XYZ file of C-alpha atoms in Angstrom:
757
model
C 28.806 24.583 -20.665
C 27.300 21.271 -19.232
C 27.148 21.934 -15.126
C 28.630 18.348 -13.574
C 26.786 16.795 -10.698
C 27.097 18.305 -7.782
C 24.585 16.803 -5.259
C 23.060 13.638 -5.501
C 19.612 12.545 -3.676
C 18.975 8.721 -2.974
C 15.347 7.578 -1.721
C 14.691 3.902 -0.046
C 15.273 1.755 2.562
C 18.453 2.588 4.818
C 20.957 0.810 6.690
C 20.838 0.319 9.809
C 16.966 -0.801 8.966
C 17.281 -4.550 7.882
C 16.130 -5.632 4.547
C 17.662 -6.287 1.006
C 17.511 -2.651 -0.153
C 18.830 -0.870 2.853
C 21.549 -2.751 2.296
C 21.902 -1.779 -1.299
C 20.991 1.962 -0.647
C 23.959 2.376 1.951
C 26.464 0.327 -0.612
C 25.448 2.605 -3.434
C 26.018 6.038 -1.412
C 29.023 4.471 0.180
C 30.776 3.629 -3.264
C 29.999 7.233 -4.461
C 31.336 8.669 -1.624
C 34.876 6.244 -2.409
C 34.567 6.851 -5.955
C 33.450 10.649 -6.006
C 34.265 12.217 -3.298
C 33.086 15.775 -4.424
C 29.689 14.724 -5.390
C 27.414 15.864 -2.020
C 24.944 13.329 -1.185
C 22.231 13.349 0.741
C 19.540 10.395 1.751
C 16.063 10.082 2.455
C 15.107 6.751 4.466
C 12.225 5.132 4.475
C 10.729 4.052 7.482
C 8.127 0.930 8.432
C 5.813 0.625 11.085
C 8.740 -0.957 13.472
C 11.387 0.785 16.010
C 13.277 4.078 14.530
C 16.435 3.639 13.134
C 19.479 5.147 14.573
C 20.591 6.546 10.741
C 24.007 8.180 10.360
C 24.459 11.931 9.253
C 23.852 11.481 5.668
C 20.263 10.526 5.711
C 18.519 14.064 6.325
C 14.925 13.011 5.982
C 12.868 10.293 7.108
C 9.479 9.419 5.447
C 7.140 7.147 7.614
C 6.080 4.730 4.752
C 2.209 5.542 5.716
C 2.116 9.518 6.428
C 0.866 10.882 3.205
C 2.047 14.215 4.069
C 5.778 13.109 4.404
C 6.022 12.385 0.825
C 4.417 16.092 -0.148
C 7.139 17.423 2.618
C 9.738 15.057 1.304
C 9.250 16.922 -2.261
C 9.650 20.486 -1.233
C 12.673 19.050 0.689
C 14.376 17.768 -2.274
C 13.524 20.949 -4.828
C 14.685 23.420 -2.067
C 18.047 21.785 -1.771
C 19.024 21.937 -5.399
C 19.802 18.188 -5.801
C 20.946 17.535 -9.276
C 19.440 13.992 -9.632
C 17.318 12.052 -7.465
C 18.064 8.387 -7.379
C 14.857 6.073 -6.302
C 15.635 2.668 -5.047
C 11.626 1.147 -5.964
C 9.793 -1.835 -4.107
C 5.977 -2.545 -4.145
C 6.438 -3.149 -0.093
C 8.621 -0.246 0.875
C 5.872 2.655 0.103
C 2.637 3.357 1.525
C -0.679 3.414 -0.524
C -2.033 0.981 -2.744
C 0.833 -0.669 -4.481
C 3.053 1.992 -2.821
C 0.648 4.920 -4.390
C 2.141 7.325 -2.308
C 5.426 7.776 -3.567
C 4.095 8.982 -7.093
C 3.095 12.040 -4.290
C 6.440 12.600 -3.978
C 7.931 12.268 -7.650
C 5.251 14.415 -9.106
C 6.179 18.135 -7.883
C 9.904 17.445 -8.086
C 12.185 19.883 -10.106
C 15.139 17.495 -10.925
C 15.312 14.179 -13.056
C 14.616 10.841 -11.211
C 16.732 7.951 -12.267
C 14.807 4.909 -10.643
C 16.438 0.921 -9.727
C 13.878 -0.938 -10.267
C 14.235 -4.315 -7.928
C 11.177 -6.034 -8.964
C 9.309 -5.992 -12.654
C 6.080 -7.488 -12.036
C 5.387 -9.907 -15.136
C 1.828 -9.925 -14.242
C 0.721 -6.940 -11.867
C -2.730 -6.257 -10.771
C -4.309 -3.016 -11.366
C -3.232 -0.928 -8.633
C 0.618 -2.253 -9.476
C 0.123 -1.172 -13.175
C -1.286 1.771 -12.648
C 1.557 2.713 -10.055
C 4.195 0.761 -12.217
C 3.127 3.142 -15.896
C 3.162 6.296 -13.837
C 6.740 5.260 -12.269
C 8.468 4.926 -15.531
C 6.685 7.727 -17.308
C 8.011 10.189 -14.047
C 11.485 8.041 -14.053
C 13.921 10.330 -16.916
C 15.714 6.922 -16.612
C 15.345 3.335 -15.552
C 17.885 0.588 -14.338
C 17.795 -2.742 -14.395
C 19.898 -5.574 -13.384
C 18.939 -8.228 -15.231
C 17.990 -8.554 -19.108
C 14.355 -10.239 -18.106
C 13.882 -7.157 -16.326
C 14.504 -5.033 -19.404
C 12.820 -7.522 -21.744
C 9.371 -6.772 -19.488
C 9.823 -2.846 -19.132
C 10.438 -2.866 -23.000
C 7.226 -5.441 -23.904
C 4.805 -5.162 -20.791
C 5.264 -1.693 -19.546
C 6.246 -0.132 -23.372
C 8.940 1.844 -21.990
C 11.372 2.643 -24.955
C 14.567 0.965 -24.922
C 16.381 4.213 -24.771
C 15.213 4.945 -21.843
C 16.849 1.738 -19.864
C 20.215 1.163 -17.953
C 21.164 -2.515 -17.466
C 23.434 -2.315 -14.488
C 24.370 -5.165 -12.391
C 24.307 -5.609 -8.597
C 27.120 -4.263 -7.130
C 29.148 -7.048 -4.678
C 32.132 -6.109 -2.066
C 35.593 -8.029 -2.682
C 36.161 -10.207 -0.351
C 39.248 -11.411 1.854
C 41.352 -14.864 0.878
C 39.527 -17.726 1.891
C 41.811 -18.981 4.682
C 41.914 -15.893 6.647
C 38.042 -15.621 6.609
C 37.990 -19.475 7.451
C 39.862 -19.248 10.365
C 38.732 -15.759 11.766
C 35.241 -17.538 11.626
C 36.491 -20.793 13.335
C 35.802 -22.580 10.102
C 38.852 -24.451 9.827
C 39.178 -27.875 8.136
C 35.196 -27.722 6.976
C 33.451 -27.664 3.764
C 31.343 -24.744 4.267
C 27.786 -24.100 2.509
C 26.567 -20.460 2.739
C 23.011 -19.225 2.191
C 22.397 -15.558 3.498
C 20.023 -12.987 3.697
C 16.203 -12.438 5.346
C 14.833 -15.724 6.536
C 11.178 -16.035 5.051
C 9.407 -19.067 3.949
C 10.251 -18.419 0.253
C 13.932 -18.934 0.986
C 13.398 -22.612 0.521
C 16.551 -23.695 3.429
C 14.206 -26.648 4.630
C 15.424 -28.213 0.976
C 19.171 -28.356 1.846
C 18.621 -29.542 5.234
C 16.867 -32.376 3.772
C 20.061 -32.916 1.400
C 22.385 -32.629 4.339
C 22.371 -36.250 5.475
C 23.079 -37.523 2.018
C 25.779 -34.746 1.935
C 27.320 -35.449 5.063
C 27.566 -39.643 3.970
C 29.792 -38.362 1.471
C 31.492 -35.344 3.071
C 31.567 -35.392 6.613
C 33.206 -32.525 7.398
C 30.866 -30.260 5.532
C 28.716 -27.446 7.595
C 25.890 -25.615 5.789
C 25.856 -21.490 7.536
C 22.957 -19.820 7.096
C 23.150 -16.390 8.126
C 20.333 -13.493 8.399
C 17.712 -12.489 11.083
C 14.400 -13.023 10.258
C 12.756 -10.964 7.499
C 10.418 -8.122 9.901
C 7.351 -8.048 8.087
C 7.409 -12.145 8.445
C 8.755 -11.959 11.962
C 5.705 -9.283 13.008
C 3.158 -11.968 11.048
C 4.496 -15.493 12.247
C 7.095 -14.785 14.284
C 10.168 -16.779 14.312
C 8.019 -20.005 13.138
C 9.963 -20.599 9.712
C 13.114 -20.397 11.610
C 12.151 -22.660 14.903
C 11.070 -24.961 12.181
C 14.459 -25.551 10.517
C 16.075 -25.917 13.695
C 13.357 -28.775 14.464
C 13.913 -30.751 11.395
C 17.980 -30.369 11.706
C 17.332 -32.319 14.901
C 14.914 -34.940 13.743
C 17.378 -35.116 10.916
C 20.254 -35.727 13.311
C 22.532 -32.905 11.454
C 21.866 -29.938 13.956
C 25.597 -30.529 14.631
C 26.270 -29.573 10.774
C 23.928 -26.376 10.600
C 24.363 -23.172 12.261
C 21.628 -20.137 12.236
C 23.175 -16.839 12.555
C 20.283 -15.370 13.656
C 21.085 -11.577 12.987
C 22.006 -9.090 10.609
C 25.715 -8.920 9.956
C 27.812 -5.755 9.089
C 29.540 -5.996 5.807
C 32.811 -6.915 6.871
C 31.245 -9.890 8.799
C 29.386 -10.851 5.387
C 32.346 -10.563 3.407
C 34.280 -13.080 5.554
C 31.626 -15.310 5.496
C 31.250 -15.080 1.631
C 35.077 -15.341 1.644
C 34.918 -18.900 3.951
C 32.143 -20.275 1.584
C 32.882 -23.248 -0.391
C 29.474 -23.115 -2.308
C 27.007 -20.419 -1.901
C 23.597 -21.646 -2.420
C 20.335 -19.859 -3.419
C 17.359 -22.188 -3.178
C 14.929 -19.851 -3.711
C 10.846 -20.798 -4.608
C 10.052 -17.906 -6.414
C 10.268 -18.660 -10.372
C 9.556 -14.595 -11.079
C 12.873 -13.179 -9.167
C 14.605 -11.052 -11.532
C 16.987 -10.119 -8.785
C 18.660 -11.231 -5.955
C 21.731 -9.370 -3.831
C 22.959 -12.638 -1.967
C 23.195 -14.383 -5.544
C 25.215 -11.539 -7.058
C 27.501 -11.274 -4.035
C 28.270 -15.051 -5.135
C 28.909 -14.429 -8.655
C 30.968 -11.125 -7.305
C 33.113 -13.080 -4.984
C 33.814 -16.191 -7.766
C 32.035 -18.734 -5.619
C 30.499 -21.865 -6.836
C 26.931 -21.494 -6.741
C 23.796 -24.126 -6.642
C 20.791 -22.231 -7.439
C 17.267 -23.030 -8.276
C 16.091 -21.678 -11.573
C 14.068 -18.792 -10.723
C 14.947 -15.708 -13.351
C 17.715 -13.778 -12.253
C 19.825 -17.390 -11.519
C 19.143 -18.843 -15.014
C 20.200 -15.675 -16.596
C 23.504 -14.943 -13.879
C 24.496 -18.997 -13.914
C 24.703 -18.865 -17.692
C 27.169 -20.330 -19.882
C 28.219 -22.848 -16.672
C 28.532 -19.920 -14.285
C 26.682 -22.168 -11.819
C 24.513 -25.292 -11.090
C 20.561 -24.946 -11.555
C 18.755 -27.594 -9.768
C 15.180 -28.580 -9.791
C 12.476 -26.605 -7.423
C 12.174 -28.249 -4.121
C 14.500 -31.225 -4.650
C 16.690 -32.360 -2.057
C 17.947 -35.544 -3.590
C 19.372 -33.162 -6.845
C 20.499 -30.501 -4.346
C 22.602 -33.534 -2.575
C 23.830 -34.556 -5.615
C 25.213 -31.432 -7.205
C 26.589 -30.168 -3.775
C 28.124 -33.506 -3.394
C 29.901 -33.633 -6.841
C 31.653 -30.158 -6.403
C 32.671 -30.859 -2.824
C 34.617 -33.847 -3.764
C 36.211 -32.141 -6.932
C 38.164 -29.181 -6.327
C 39.164 -28.621 -10.262
C 35.387 -28.533 -11.058
C 34.513 -26.387 -8.387
C 37.517 -24.076 -8.680
C 36.555 -23.881 -12.479
C 33.199 -22.756 -11.635
C 34.264 -20.529 -9.053
C 36.422 -18.900 -11.661
C 33.993 -18.520 -14.353
C 31.686 -16.593 -12.144
C 34.303 -14.529 -10.815
C 34.854 -13.800 -14.427
C 31.368 -11.654 -14.578
C 31.414 -10.911 -11.035
C 34.648 -8.879 -11.818
C 32.330 -6.206 -13.713
C 30.413 -6.358 -10.367
C 31.950 -4.740 -8.020
C 30.962 -1.539 -6.814
C 33.827 0.385 -8.372
C 32.501 -0.544 -12.289
C 28.822 -0.652 -10.988
C 29.068 2.811 -9.322
C 30.758 4.268 -12.242
C 27.776 3.181 -14.446
C 25.123 4.649 -12.048
C 27.337 7.882 -12.367
C 26.938 7.755 -16.207
C 23.544 7.418 -15.450
C 22.995 10.201 -13.679
C 24.937 12.668 -16.304
C 22.465 11.327 -19.173
C 19.222 12.000 -16.918
C 20.986 15.563 -15.734
C 21.842 16.317 -19.432
C 19.105 15.161 -20.948
C 16.238 16.381 -18.599
C 13.378 18.232 -19.701
C 12.537 20.764 -18.026
C 9.845 22.255 -19.822
C 7.692 19.154 -19.186
C 8.542 18.361 -15.809
C 7.968 22.548 -14.890
C 4.323 21.708 -16.441
C 3.614 19.229 -14.102
C 4.956 21.168 -11.031
C 2.854 24.248 -11.346
C -0.250 21.618 -11.984
C 0.704 19.790 -8.855
C 1.455 22.317 -6.848
C -1.235 24.923 -7.635
C -3.899 22.043 -6.715
C -2.181 20.960 -3.620
C -5.110 20.893 -0.495
C -3.161 22.970 1.864
C -5.381 22.890 4.966
C -6.266 19.437 5.513
C -6.162 18.395 9.434
C -4.138 15.344 10.660
C -6.211 12.127 10.717
C -7.162 11.611 14.286
C -8.751 8.837 15.950
C -8.795 9.855 19.194
C -12.616 10.540 19.985
C -13.472 7.313 17.783
C -11.204 5.285 20.328
C -13.284 7.580 23.113
C -16.675 6.301 21.802
C -15.393 2.451 21.389
C -15.632 0.238 24.207
C -15.535 -3.837 24.207
C -18.737 -4.630 22.349
C -18.110 -1.956 19.485
C -18.478 2.181 18.954
C -21.550 3.375 20.926
C -24.253 5.762 18.703
C -24.247 8.993 20.672
C -22.292 11.197 22.869
C -23.172 14.127 25.574
C -21.033 16.400 23.957
C -17.293 14.461 24.291
C -18.867 12.062 26.310
C -20.261 8.831 25.632
C -23.573 7.942 26.213
C -24.612 4.568 27.431
C -27.982 4.403 27.676
C -28.409 4.624 23.753
C -26.079 1.657 23.038
C -24.963 0.706 20.018
C -26.083 0.108 16.486
C -25.318 -2.060 13.727
C -25.174 1.271 11.316
C -22.214 2.668 13.383
C -20.054 -0.013 13.625
C -20.042 -0.670 9.786
C -18.991 2.688 9.252
C -16.371 2.751 11.705
C -15.536 -0.851 9.711
C -15.388 0.786 6.750
C -13.273 3.177 7.894
C -10.858 0.893 9.202
C -10.344 -0.786 6.379
C -9.717 2.326 4.236
C -7.992 3.700 6.322
C -5.596 0.070 6.093
C -5.700 0.610 2.223
C -4.446 4.043 2.307
C -1.537 3.905 4.748
C -1.542 4.346 8.361
C 1.279 4.766 10.850
C -1.244 2.971 13.482
C -2.094 -0.054 12.058
C -1.871 -2.446 15.198
C -4.432 0.408 15.973
C -6.655 0.078 12.986
C -6.671 -3.716 12.933
C -7.345 -3.969 16.669
C -10.540 -1.333 15.951
C -11.746 -3.208 12.969
C -11.457 -6.472 14.602
C -13.711 -5.459 17.070
C -16.310 -3.539 14.972
C -16.170 -6.621 12.489
C -17.010 -8.951 15.755
C -20.072 -6.796 15.977
C -21.017 -7.147 12.922
C -20.740 -10.686 12.931
C -22.778 -11.035 16.037
C -25.435 -8.471 14.249
C -26.051 -11.506 11.716
C -28.757 -13.711 12.333
C -27.638 -16.551 9.749
C -31.406 -18.235 10.004
C -33.306 -14.950 8.468
C -29.882 -14.004 6.107
C -30.687 -10.416 7.956
C -28.720 -8.136 10.615
C -29.685 -7.098 13.455
C -29.386 -3.630 14.127
C -30.289 -1.309 17.865
C -28.118 -3.079 20.473
C -28.922 -2.010 24.446
C -26.190 -1.161 26.469
C -26.625 -4.466 28.431
C -25.610 -6.125 25.296
C -29.178 -7.079 24.024
C -30.838 -7.243 20.760
C -33.872 -4.479 20.921
C -35.065 -5.707 17.496
C -35.260 -9.206 15.548
C -34.125 -7.484 12.052
C -32.518 -4.096 11.218
C -33.972 -1.832 8.639
C -32.975 -2.405 4.785
C -30.650 0.327 4.885
C -28.259 -0.827 7.672
C -28.369 -4.595 5.675
C -26.410 -2.702 3.019
C -24.978 -0.887 4.928
C -23.400 -3.801 6.592
C -22.636 -5.306 2.982
C -20.586 -1.976 2.145
C -18.671 -2.449 4.999
C -17.920 -6.190 4.441
C -17.095 -5.509 1.036
C -14.686 -2.571 1.534
C -12.905 -5.299 4.047
C -12.562 -7.710 1.664
C -11.358 -5.489 -0.736
C -8.686 -3.903 1.342
C -7.895 -5.658 4.594
C -4.367 -7.508 4.460
C -5.384 -9.975 7.358
C -6.608 -12.854 5.764
C -8.639 -14.129 8.911
C -10.537 -10.785 8.757
C -11.123 -10.909 4.964
C -12.370 -14.658 5.181
C -15.052 -13.791 7.856
C -15.892 -10.573 6.052
C -16.019 -12.248 2.935
C -18.565 -15.486 4.574
C -20.594 -12.551 5.569
C -20.919 -10.850 2.458
C -22.045 -14.082 0.654
C -24.453 -15.284 3.745
C -26.187 -11.518 3.845
C -25.971 -10.857 -0.153
C -29.354 -12.739 -1.317
C -31.749 -10.522 1.112
C -31.209 -7.453 -0.861
C -32.568 -8.813 -3.924
C -36.105 -8.601 -1.744
C -35.419 -4.930 -0.715
C -37.701 -2.141 -1.538
C -34.889 0.843 -0.525
C -33.044 2.342 -2.941
C -30.625 3.592 -0.729
C -30.244 -0.324 0.762
C -29.541 -1.228 -3.149
C -26.802 2.149 -3.659
C -24.880 1.104 -0.449
C -25.026 -2.906 -1.534
C -23.612 -1.695 -4.927
C -20.797 0.381 -3.454
C -19.520 -2.698 -1.168
C -19.850 -5.310 -4.325
C -17.202 -2.422 -6.037
C -14.847 -3.126 -3.583
C -15.368 -6.839 -3.672
C -14.925 -6.980 -7.164
C -11.753 -4.802 -6.839
C -10.454 -8.077 -5.136
C -12.230 -10.823 -6.376
C -13.316 -9.588 -10.652
C -15.016 -12.080 -11.949
C -17.256 -13.703 -9.282
C -20.154 -14.054 -11.424
C -22.514 -14.627 -8.515
C -21.572 -11.079 -7.142
C -21.691 -9.810 -10.584
C -24.954 -10.783 -11.413
C -26.244 -9.039 -8.241
C -24.425 -5.777 -9.271
C -26.306 -6.109 -12.540
C -29.857 -6.359 -11.154
C -29.225 -3.829 -8.567
C -27.797 -1.125 -10.752
C -30.445 -1.609 -13.412
C -32.949 -1.675 -10.845
C -31.565 1.737 -9.168
C -31.276 3.237 -13.212
C -34.890 2.003 -14.017
C -36.326 3.660 -10.969
C -33.958 7.050 -11.781
C -35.781 6.925 -15.571
C -39.159 6.432 -13.996
C -39.183 9.247 -11.159
C -37.209 11.308 -12.635
C -37.430 14.388 -15.339
C -35.636 17.137 -16.933
C -36.451 19.713 -13.962
C -36.146 16.747 -11.210
C -33.917 14.165 -12.465
C -33.884 12.141 -9.001
C -34.940 8.735 -7.783
C -37.665 9.826 -5.481
C -40.130 12.040 -5.202
C -38.659 13.156 -2.077
C -34.523 14.829 -1.299
C -34.030 13.000 1.870
C -31.045 11.785 4.028
C -27.342 9.939 2.694
C -28.886 11.363 -0.845
C -25.362 11.320 -2.728
C -25.097 7.737 -2.134
C -27.517 6.979 -4.965
C -25.731 8.834 -7.822
C -22.460 7.461 -6.240
C -23.740 3.962 -6.878
C -24.408 4.489 -10.129
C -21.629 6.502 -10.958
C -19.338 3.391 -9.653
C -21.078 0.990 -10.910
C -21.488 2.723 -14.679
C -17.726 3.065 -14.712
C -16.508 -0.450 -13.836
C -19.683 -2.213 -16.212
C -18.789 0.130 -19.019
C -22.335 1.395 -19.231
C -22.174 4.790 -20.332
C -26.034 5.996 -19.804
C -25.387 4.228 -16.219
C -22.385 6.410 -15.505
C -24.331 9.239 -17.394
C -27.320 8.861 -15.527
C -25.527 9.148 -11.884
C -23.606 12.412 -12.950
C -26.854 13.964 -14.027
C -28.354 13.527 -10.637
C -25.313 14.032 -8.754
C -25.126 17.735 -10.305
C -28.739 18.472 -10.219
C -28.077 17.094 -6.648
C -25.213 19.946 -5.935
C -27.080 22.825 -7.631
C -29.800 22.123 -4.347
C -26.998 22.260 -1.784
C -25.403 25.161 -2.934
C -26.154 28.741 -1.322
C -26.296 32.179 -2.358
C -22.546 33.050 -1.827
C -21.434 29.262 -3.390
C -20.862 27.199 -0.330
C -21.845 23.966 0.270
C -25.700 23.922 2.068
C -26.728 20.275 2.755
C -30.681 19.733 2.472
C -31.875 19.791 6.548
C -33.202 17.234 8.060
C -36.209 19.394 8.957
C -38.272 18.994 6.480
C -36.167 17.872 3.744
C -37.137 18.569 -0.127
C -40.384 17.076 -1.556
C -40.751 17.524 -5.594
C -41.815 21.130 -6.537
C -41.091 22.366 -2.946
C -38.207 24.266 -1.235
C -35.169 22.918 0.171
C -35.085 23.370 4.151
C -32.005 24.764 5.368
C -31.526 22.987 8.747
C -30.809 20.724 10.254
C -27.743 20.063 8.207
C -25.701 16.530 8.760
C -22.308 15.657 8.293
C -23.097 12.515 7.144
C -24.686 14.396 4.081
C -21.073 16.259 3.441
C -19.648 12.962 3.608
C -21.577 11.547 0.759
C -21.010 14.552 -1.276
C -17.066 14.485 -0.749
C -17.418 10.599 -1.878
C -19.871 11.288 -4.792
C -17.629 13.871 -6.078
C -14.664 11.895 -6.097
C -15.779 8.921 -7.728
C -17.146 11.345 -10.304
C -13.279 12.716 -10.910
C -12.255 9.250 -11.021
C -14.816 7.937 -13.774
C -14.292 11.603 -15.717
C -11.112 13.093 -14.657
C -12.919 16.470 -14.585
C -11.600 18.557 -12.041
C -14.451 20.341 -11.459
C -15.423 17.281 -9.798
C -12.627 17.503 -7.518
C -13.591 21.484 -6.839
C -17.264 19.993 -5.371
C -15.703 17.828 -3.354
C -13.218 20.594 -1.472
C -16.930 22.824 -1.374
C -18.257 20.121 0.632
C -15.340 19.166 2.691
C -15.063 22.741 3.949
C -18.335 22.614 5.380
C -17.457 20.611 8.565
C -13.932 23.161 8.481
C -16.744 26.061 8.679
C -17.452 27.059 4.889
C -21.570 26.905 5.722
C -24.347 28.730 6.640
C -23.212 30.069 10.092
C -19.359 30.087 9.444
C -19.034 27.517 12.498
C -16.874 24.489 12.218
C -18.402 21.130 13.069
C -14.846 19.630 13.290
C -13.509 20.010 16.967
C -9.691 19.525 16.771
C -9.329 19.556 20.563
C -11.286 16.293 20.942
C -10.970 14.759 17.196
C -14.720 14.603 17.067
C -17.339 16.038 14.837
C -19.675 17.960 16.242
C -23.790 16.296 15.415
C -25.133 18.980 12.812
C -25.577 22.939 12.282
C -29.075 23.885 13.352
C -30.295 27.405 12.734
C -28.845 29.204 15.749
C -25.940 27.011 16.426
C -23.727 23.689 15.823
C -25.128 21.093 17.968
C -22.105 20.347 20.438
C -22.689 16.199 20.856
C -20.146 14.538 19.388
C -21.852 10.943 18.260
C -20.406 8.347 15.999
C -22.274 8.968 12.687
C -20.937 12.723 12.486
C -17.464 11.476 13.861
C -16.993 8.921 11.351
C -18.650 10.843 8.329
C -15.831 13.424 8.900
C -13.196 11.287 9.437
C -14.519 9.445 5.850
C -14.764 12.481 4.299
C -10.986 13.434 5.430
C -9.267 10.326 3.994
C -11.147 10.023 0.615
C -9.800 13.898 0.240
C -6.067 12.759 1.577
C -6.515 10.016 -0.428
C -7.779 12.030 -3.748
C -4.703 14.032 -2.555
C -2.018 10.980 -2.740
C -3.644 10.079 -5.985
C -2.659 13.265 -7.675
C -6.213 14.850 -7.743
C -6.135 18.937 -8.506
C -7.845 20.046 -5.477
C -8.569 23.751 -4.628
C -6.879 25.648 -1.597
C -9.206 25.649 1.669
C -11.449 28.438 1.037
C -11.452 31.314 3.461
C -14.316 31.537 6.035
């Protein structure tokens, strides 16, 4: 006999967090409590970087959106709590990682079926969004959309079988009588226009305000009520600029007495009163592809006359004369439509009745019944064998023992100018000043950290700005070159830095362009990138070519099709490949006659460029040289032992065992993970783990380079001891390697356990 649903889990944002999905998730769980009281409900709430929320008791687990480990803990929590179905509310903006990819880390190991409600289905996703969406649809047992257009997109764009899709309307509340609501709100005797929801510039409210003088000329007892706080993300970036501009415009037009702004997130009961009091609901939104809207669903569910712009959801919901569609950004058309309905009660009420006929099926009791049926189907049809295989693979590959990413020592090394080069033990050394190399490394770390997700966004962005300011100051526009060394007194000690430092700066700038979410930061980085790129064509250093190629890869991830940058990539990649062909051979498949420093970056550049350019011979050359490099950096018992700086390795000679440097281990981690991404071969992930373990004590001396007390990394491994100084290059190398490992973990790479020391 089939067991009925006993426990459901709901994952999404949740009240009192202020967002539309939080309201939806809260309403859905409340409706289940009312209609199916015997089913236990637990909620996992997504938190952003804002203030903590006082959640109700049903919230059993909180996930900081950028904390990758929290997603793994949440998966464990769900698996041990014998959940029958997970109801997931999906929107790209509420999960951490590129395009919300952290979510996939939670979903992969789950043992229960997943029913995903898609609040957005993008018709033209970028590469990251498409990858996330494709895996999300594969991992979900069923997919819920709220519109026919959403169903069509899933079927046609993402190739989801129609039998896997449920069309369930957005829920809406039952509202009280209009007269009672108007009395409670002090709106008796007035014609009420109503818009609600979190405020942002894409709401189009300014066009209604522009229409008000014409509306008031025909219907002087009209009031426009706008309910909702400014969207938290908009407020974080731009403050209350949009709302203040709206208020200023009402004063300029002389209509301020007819516009009421309720600058807060209202309760469900208050919202029901506002809906009931409305004579006309307006959704003058500016996003044509919007495929759902809680505000529009509520208005239709309440049986209200609606005037809207022609976004996707409005066209579908207001078809068959259930509402009025007006053109985009057209105050005269808005004024005409509003005036016509306000002066014709019969037409307005008839419009509301037609909307209400559809809205009767959108009230929460009916909607939650449809969700219950979807959950039952998912539970009954769950392919346990297929899901178990995924669980075994993922749990076996979970890389236990990765430390938390701690920026405290990097902050200790950073002052108002930038990051200092060196430290005596963990204390910064002023006498050796700063260098472009380390500030570029630190800038790239911040860009990658922002891309992978962090709970310290303000700190990361502040540090990124400081390092970028140093890089910008280092650039000499006349020469097209960067300076490298600066004294503590802020005096440049050279007119131009090395070719390698130029390449490393370009690498960092490309990463900023590719990953930063701050427009000004990206623009400055882009300007510097283009100004510094031409000089590289004349460089002789293969490492400068490699660093530049890695930066170009980041840059083109954001601006694919930039032909000038693509031409430089082709030029440098061909040059590096030709060098490998001239110098290398079966016994020495390398780029030079010596293996020296930052070695793994050379094959990594070929691997990354070959994969992006669809050049199999380039990719194979990179893989072959990386394989050989690993073979000469492996101790007898198999642990990683990088080429030492006290002699390096000459062609035909032996490998110097010491001094071993953190920058080498960092490079090998990155190159092996690039090889894993390019080939899908799990052995490369194993090699990355071996290289990372070097930091943790799996090395020739069985001594840890990472210092968990300071958050720094010791400068190297000598024949008899570790170098106790914790400088910038070493610390940033460790942090970057750790970030790369954690990103691979979140991307689902099968990584081995931490090796025993």
